């Protein structure tokens, strides 16, 4: 390995990716012994989603809503205007989204899937296709529930964990052309563009790709909507990798990226450094009117969308913090620090290292297991047993079943995600995580996999139960 964490820092013109903040308040962690973890995991049906957090040591289940807020955000919580209608904090949020993302009209929602519900119901006519760059669990489900069919148009490299291309989140325009030729542009509801692409390992979309999509959409009169959940992280990769962007600020890059799209939905629980919140924002007034009307059915009045005033204030402040170059550099720097330790030990993972997580490649980790023995779920279980570290399956369980045939969807990627919450853990915690992954890698031959013994109808990965084979 030539590129150590230190040289990465030096490439950025400084000694390290060190965080641009210090710690003011701490929360104790829970240490457990192996016998207690064995009991807890059996009680949880070998599904890390069903563990109690008190039984977890380092929690890398998700980066969603697990962020640490700043002192400024906590101060913002104290000026929550809890009026039912017209809360002042709504207008602060509207200003922040207009300023940093550029969209005209905002509808707040309680979290990302609330926004997905609204955009899917307003922008999909039953029977239409929704092409996108790899599915996301809740996104695809809302598109299907609105009568749409998601079709994956991501570049082929995205499905290969060992391909080191810079922008593995891009949409393949030739695949879009083929879809239009086969079905006609009128059967396309909109393009569903995620940046970065969660299920592909947090891989980014290039500015060139979103520009090309804009002109493709103009030609075919199709809308382009962005899943902006991790678009700030995406902007960092453009700054680092794409010609012409090295000297632009992440905030500028984010706004340019969004300018090529017609609107976005957002889970603010990720990039925006809050514990709850989301939104949908669009430029077209007629569509906004529909969204603004529908939000009162599912979320709450259009000036709070299921959120407290204080949550909107924390989000407005968090958006401003999330686009600071120093912050985002340290955020991705920490993810890479962990990834590079694992790379040095030859641990198989999704390459290149993405934005929000390290995705271990469970197929290469446990070559003795078939996909039906749930290698990524097994890996998450083994990691928890070893050290109390909680990870998440992102493979066959997350992919669910084909809505028509009822068979398992079988994704090429069978990954276990070590997701890094923002501003929460230290470099020493990353060392502990790496050591535990190494320990289970050294024991990998003994592992025999899991079988499914309970499966709920929707988003099965959250509540499914397993037992060891
Ligand atoms: O969890 P929500 O409802 O706030 O957001 C749904 C959602 C939408 N898009 C993307 C790209 C996501 O990653 C996402 C939620 N992700 C979760 C919970 C995660 O653990 O990755």
PDB file of N, CA, C and O in Angstrom, residues 352-392:
ATOM      1  N   UNK A 352     -13.228   1.724  -4.940  1.00  0.00           N
ATOM      2  CA  UNK A 352     -12.454   2.436  -3.930  1.00  0.00           C
ATOM      3  C   UNK A 352     -13.313   2.711  -2.689  1.00  0.00           C
ATOM      4  O   UNK A 352     -14.522   2.512  -2.729  1.00  0.00           O
ATOM      5  N   UNK A 353     -12.666   3.164  -1.624  1.00  0.00           N
ATOM      6  CA  UNK A 353     -13.400   3.427  -0.390  1.00  0.00           C
ATOM      7  C   UNK A 353     -14.379   4.577  -0.649  1.00  0.00           C
ATOM      8  O   UNK A 353     -14.006   5.595  -1.208  1.00  0.00           O
ATOM      9  N   UNK A 354     -15.641   4.390  -0.260  1.00  0.00           N
ATOM     10  CA  UNK A 354     -16.683   5.377  -0.563  1.00  0.00           C
ATOM     11  C   UNK A 354     -16.857   6.409   0.538  1.00  0.00           C
ATOM     12  O   UNK A 354     -15.954   6.637   1.355  1.00  0.00           O
ATOM     13  N   UNK A 355     -18.034   7.008   0.581  1.00  0.00           N
ATOM     14  CA  UNK A 355     -18.232   8.184   1.417  1.00  0.00           C
ATOM     15  C   UNK A 355     -18.563   7.938   2.865  1.00  0.00           C
ATOM     16  O   UNK A 355     -18.005   8.580   3.747  1.00  0.00           O
ATOM     17  N   UNK A 356     -19.495   7.037   3.143  1.00  0.00           N
ATOM     18  CA  UNK A 356     -20.035   6.991   4.497  1.00  0.00           C
ATOM     19  C   UNK A 356     -19.707   5.726   5.258  1.00  0.00           C
ATOM     20  O   UNK A 356     -20.101   5.598   6.421  1.00  0.00           O
ATOM     21  N   UNK A 357     -19.032   4.797   4.608  1.00  0.00           N
ATOM     22  CA  UNK A 357     -18.884   3.476   5.227  1.00  0.00           C
ATOM     23  C   UNK A 357     -17.798   2.677   4.524  1.00  0.00           C
ATOM     24  O   UNK A 357     -17.443   2.963   3.391  1.00  0.00           O
ATOM     25  N   UNK A 358     -17.346   1.646   5.225  1.00  0.00           N
ATOM     26  CA  UNK A 358     -16.544   0.596   4.594  1.00  0.00           C
ATOM     27  C   UNK A 358     -17.499  -0.565   4.351  1.00  0.00           C
ATOM     28  O   UNK A 358     -18.236  -0.971   5.261  1.00  0.00           O
ATOM     29  N   UNK A 359     -17.497  -1.078   3.139  1.00  0.00           N
ATOM     30  CA  UNK A 359     -18.374  -2.197   2.792  1.00  0.00           C
ATOM     31  C   UNK A 359     -17.498  -3.439   2.596  1.00  0.00           C
ATOM     32  O   UNK A 359     -16.784  -3.548   1.602  1.00  0.00           O
ATOM     33  N   UNK A 360     -17.539  -4.349   3.565  1.00  0.00           N
ATOM     34  CA  UNK A 360     -16.743  -5.573   3.460  1.00  0.00           C
ATOM     35  C   UNK A 360     -17.379  -6.481   2.412  1.00  0.00           C
ATOM     36  O   UNK A 360     -18.613  -6.587   2.338  1.00  0.00           O
ATOM     37  N   UNK A 361     -16.543  -7.129   1.620  1.00  0.00           N
ATOM     38  CA  UNK A 361     -17.045  -7.999   0.550  1.00  0.00           C
ATOM     39  C   UNK A 361     -17.211  -9.412   1.113  1.00  0.00           C
ATOM     40  O   UNK A 361     -16.249 -10.184   1.197  1.00  0.00           O
ATOM     41  N   UNK A 362     -18.441  -9.727   1.500  1.00  0.00           N
ATOM     42  CA  UNK A 362     -18.698 -10.989   2.205  1.00  0.00           C
ATOM     43  C   UNK A 362     -18.507 -12.201   1.294  1.00  0.00           C
ATOM     44  O   UNK A 362     -18.187 -13.294   1.777  1.00  0.00           O
ATOM     45  N   UNK A 363     -18.666 -12.035  -0.011  1.00  0.00           N
ATOM     46  CA  UNK A 363     -18.437 -13.188  -0.913  1.00  0.00           C
ATOM     47  C   UNK A 363     -16.987 -13.642  -0.849  1.00  0.00           C
ATOM     48  O   UNK A 363     -16.692 -14.832  -0.841  1.00  0.00           O
ATOM     49  N   UNK A 364     -16.066 -12.669  -0.845  1.00  0.00           N
ATOM     50  CA  UNK A 364     -14.646 -13.040  -0.793  1.00  0.00           C
ATOM     51  C   UNK A 364     -14.209 -13.339   0.637  1.00  0.00           C
ATOM     52  O   UNK A 364     -13.236 -14.053   0.857  1.00  0.00           O
ATOM     53  N   UNK A 365     -14.908 -12.800   1.611  1.00  0.00           N
ATOM     54  CA  UNK A 365     -14.606 -13.061   3.024  1.00  0.00           C
ATOM     55  C   UNK A 365     -14.915 -14.527   3.345  1.00  0.00           C
ATOM     56  O   UNK A 365     -14.133 -15.224   3.989  1.00  0.00           O
ATOM     57  N   UNK A 366     -16.104 -14.976   2.897  1.00  0.00           N
ATOM     58  CA  UNK A 366     -16.555 -16.351   3.175  1.00  0.00           C
ATOM     59  C   UNK A 366     -16.833 -17.084   1.863  1.00  0.00           C
ATOM     60  O   UNK A 366     -17.994 -17.351   1.538  1.00  0.00           O
ATOM     61  N   UNK A 367     -15.802 -17.432   1.098  1.00  0.00           N
ATOM     62  CA  UNK A 367     -16.048 -18.072  -0.203  1.00  0.00           C
ATOM     63  C   UNK A 367     -16.742 -19.429  -0.063  1.00  0.00           C
ATOM     64  O   UNK A 367     -17.347 -19.923  -1.026  1.00  0.00           O
ATOM     65  N   UNK A 368     -16.694 -20.015   1.137  1.00  0.00           N
ATOM     66  CA  UNK A 368     -17.332 -21.330   1.338  1.00  0.00           C
ATOM     67  C   UNK A 368     -18.852 -21.236   1.411  1.00  0.00           C
ATOM     68  O   UNK A 368     -19.542 -22.255   1.336  1.00  0.00           O
ATOM     69  N   UNK A 369     -19.413 -20.023   1.577  1.00  0.00           N
ATOM     70  CA  UNK A 369     -20.871 -19.881   1.714  1.00  0.00           C
ATOM     71  C   UNK A 369     -21.516 -19.533   0.378  1.00  0.00           C
ATOM     72  O   UNK A 369     -20.982 -18.721  -0.378  1.00  0.00           O
ATOM     73  N   UNK A 370     -22.696 -20.105   0.106  1.00  0.00           N
ATOM     74  CA  UNK A 370     -23.482 -19.659  -1.043  1.00  0.00           C
ATOM     75  C   UNK A 370     -24.240 -18.396  -0.619  1.00  0.00           C
ATOM     76  O   UNK A 370     -24.381 -18.131   0.583  1.00  0.00           O
ATOM     77  N   UNK A 371     -24.792 -17.681  -1.602  1.00  0.00           N
ATOM     78  CA  UNK A 371     -25.521 -16.450  -1.228  1.00  0.00           C
ATOM     79  C   UNK A 371     -26.754 -16.790  -0.385  1.00  0.00           C
ATOM     80  O   UNK A 371     -27.166 -16.001   0.464  1.00  0.00           O
ATOM     81  N   UNK A 372     -27.322 -17.988  -0.578  1.00  0.00           N
ATOM     82  CA  UNK A 372     -28.495 -18.396   0.202  1.00  0.00           C
ATOM     83  C   UNK A 372     -28.159 -18.715   1.660  1.00  0.00           C
ATOM     84  O   UNK A 372     -29.061 -18.936   2.475  1.00  0.00           O
ATOM     85  N   UNK A 373     -26.883 -18.750   1.969  1.00  0.00           N
ATOM     86  CA  UNK A 373     -26.472 -18.921   3.374  1.00  0.00           C
ATOM     87  C   UNK A 373     -26.136 -17.566   4.005  1.00  0.00           C
ATOM     88  O   UNK A 373     -25.583 -17.501   5.078  1.00  0.00           O
ATOM     89  N   UNK A 374     -26.493 -16.492   3.325  1.00  0.00           N
ATOM     90  CA  UNK A 374     -26.447 -15.120   3.844  1.00  0.00           C
ATOM     91  C   UNK A 374     -25.075 -14.707   4.377  1.00  0.00           C
ATOM     92  O   UNK A 374     -24.918 -14.387   5.565  1.00  0.00           O
ATOM     93  N   UNK A 375     -24.065 -14.725   3.501  1.00  0.00           N
ATOM     94  CA  UNK A 375     -22.703 -14.400   3.964  1.00  0.00           C
ATOM     95  C   UNK A 375     -22.573 -13.030   4.634  1.00  0.00           C
ATOM     96  O   UNK A 375     -21.870 -12.899   5.648  1.00  0.00           O
ATOM     97  N   UNK A 376     -23.249 -12.001   4.107  1.00  0.00           N
ATOM     98  CA  UNK A 376     -23.077 -10.657   4.694  1.00  0.00           C
ATOM     99  C   UNK A 376     -23.779 -10.552   6.051  1.00  0.00           C
ATOM    100  O   UNK A 376     -23.278  -9.912   6.974  1.00  0.00           O
ATOM    101  N   UNK A 377     -24.934 -11.213   6.172  1.00  0.00           N
ATOM    102  CA  UNK A 377     -25.631 -11.260   7.465  1.00  0.00           C
ATOM    103  C   UNK A 377     -24.756 -12.015   8.472  1.00  0.00           C
ATOM    104  O   UNK A 377     -24.638 -11.632   9.640  1.00  0.00           O
ATOM    105  N   UNK A 378     -24.146 -13.105   8.003  1.00  0.00           N
ATOM    106  CA  UNK A 378     -23.277 -13.914   8.858  1.00  0.00           C
ATOM    107  C   UNK A 378     -22.082 -13.081   9.341  1.00  0.00           C
ATOM    108  O   UNK A 378     -21.712 -13.129  10.518  1.00  0.00           O
ATOM    109  N   UNK A 379     -21.515 -12.313   8.428  1.00  0.00           N
ATOM    110  CA  UNK A 379     -20.345 -11.511   8.789  1.00  0.00           C
ATOM    111  C   UNK A 379     -20.714 -10.488   9.881  1.00  0.00           C
ATOM    112  O   UNK A 379     -19.977 -10.298  10.857  1.00  0.00           O
ATOM    113  N   UNK A 380     -21.877  -9.851   9.714  1.00  0.00           N
ATOM    114  CA  UNK A 380     -22.317  -8.886  10.729  1.00  0.00           C
ATOM    115  C   UNK A 380     -22.484  -9.574  12.088  1.00  0.00           C
ATOM    116  O   UNK A 380     -22.115  -9.026  13.136  1.00  0.00           O
ATOM    117  N   UNK A 381     -23.027 -10.799  12.064  1.00  0.00           N
ATOM    118  CA  UNK A 381     -23.225 -11.553  13.317  1.00  0.00           C
ATOM    119  C   UNK A 381     -21.877 -11.908  13.954  1.00  0.00           C
ATOM    120  O   UNK A 381     -21.686 -11.751  15.170  1.00  0.00           O
ATOM    121  N   UNK A 382     -20.934 -12.363  13.143  1.00  0.00           N
ATOM    122  CA  UNK A 382     -19.613 -12.749  13.673  1.00  0.00           C
ATOM    123  C   UNK A 382     -18.884 -11.547  14.272  1.00  0.00           C
ATOM    124  O   UNK A 382     -18.211 -11.668  15.296  1.00  0.00           O
ATOM    125  N   UNK A 383     -19.004 -10.403  13.622  1.00  0.00           N
ATOM    126  CA  UNK A 383     -18.330  -9.199  14.124  1.00  0.00           C
ATOM    127  C   UNK A 383     -18.909  -8.814  15.490  1.00  0.00           C
ATOM    128  O   UNK A 383     -18.174  -8.479  16.424  1.00  0.00           O
ATOM    129  N   UNK A 384     -20.224  -8.890  15.589  1.00  0.00           N
ATOM    130  CA  UNK A 384     -20.853  -8.560  16.867  1.00  0.00           C
ATOM    131  C   UNK A 384     -20.390  -9.532  17.962  1.00  0.00           C
ATOM    132  O   UNK A 384     -20.039  -9.123  19.077  1.00  0.00           O
ATOM    133  N   UNK A 385     -20.359 -10.816  17.628  1.00  0.00           N
ATOM    134  CA  UNK A 385     -19.938 -11.804  18.634  1.00  0.00           C
ATOM    135  C   UNK A 385     -18.503 -11.553  19.082  1.00  0.00           C
ATOM    136  O   UNK A 385     -18.173 -11.664  20.264  1.00  0.00           O
ATOM    137  N   UNK A 386     -17.640 -11.170  18.152  1.00  0.00           N
ATOM    138  CA  UNK A 386     -16.232 -10.965  18.496  1.00  0.00           C
ATOM    139  C   UNK A 386     -16.033  -9.779  19.434  1.00  0.00           C
ATOM    140  O   UNK A 386     -15.238  -9.850  20.365  1.00  0.00           O
ATOM    141  N   UNK A 387     -16.736  -8.675  19.186  1.00  0.00           N
ATOM    142  CA  UNK A 387     -16.355  -7.435  19.877  1.00  0.00           C
ATOM    143  C   UNK A 387     -17.517  -6.542  20.291  1.00  0.00           C
ATOM    144  O   UNK A 387     -17.282  -5.487  20.891  1.00  0.00           O
ATOM    145  N   UNK A 388     -18.744  -6.885  19.936  1.00  0.00           N
ATOM    146  CA  UNK A 388     -19.860  -5.992  20.252  1.00  0.00           C
ATOM    147  C   UNK A 388     -20.007  -4.857  19.248  1.00  0.00           C
ATOM    148  O   UNK A 388     -20.766  -3.916  19.487  1.00  0.00           O
ATOM    149  N   UNK A 389     -19.280  -4.936  18.129  1.00  0.00           N
ATOM    150  CA  UNK A 389     -19.425  -3.912  17.088  1.00  0.00           C
ATOM    151  C   UNK A 389     -20.611  -4.292  16.202  1.00  0.00           C
ATOM    152  O   UNK A 389     -20.736  -5.446  15.779  1.00  0.00           O
ATOM    153  N   UNK A 390     -21.482  -3.302  15.954  1.00  0.00           N
ATOM    154  CA  UNK A 390     -22.690  -3.588  15.172  1.00  0.00           C
ATOM    155  C   UNK A 390     -22.538  -3.055  13.754  1.00  0.00           C
ATOM    156  O   UNK A 390     -22.311  -1.864  13.563  1.00  0.00           O
ATOM    157  N   UNK A 391     -22.715  -3.946  12.776  1.00  0.00           N
ATOM    158  CA  UNK A 391     -22.675  -3.573  11.359  1.00  0.00           C
ATOM    159  C   UNK A 391     -24.032  -3.897  10.740  1.00  0.00           C
ATOM    160  O   UNK A 391     -24.964  -4.290  11.441  1.00  0.00           O
ATOM    161  N   UNK A 392     -24.162  -3.707   9.435  1.00  0.00           N
ATOM    162  CA  UNK A 392     -25.431  -3.967   8.747  1.00  0.00           C
ATOM    163  C   UNK A 392     -25.223  -4.759   7.463  1.00  0.00           C
ATOM    164  O   UNK A 392     -24.300  -4.469   6.712  1.00  0.00           O
TER     165      UNK A 392
END
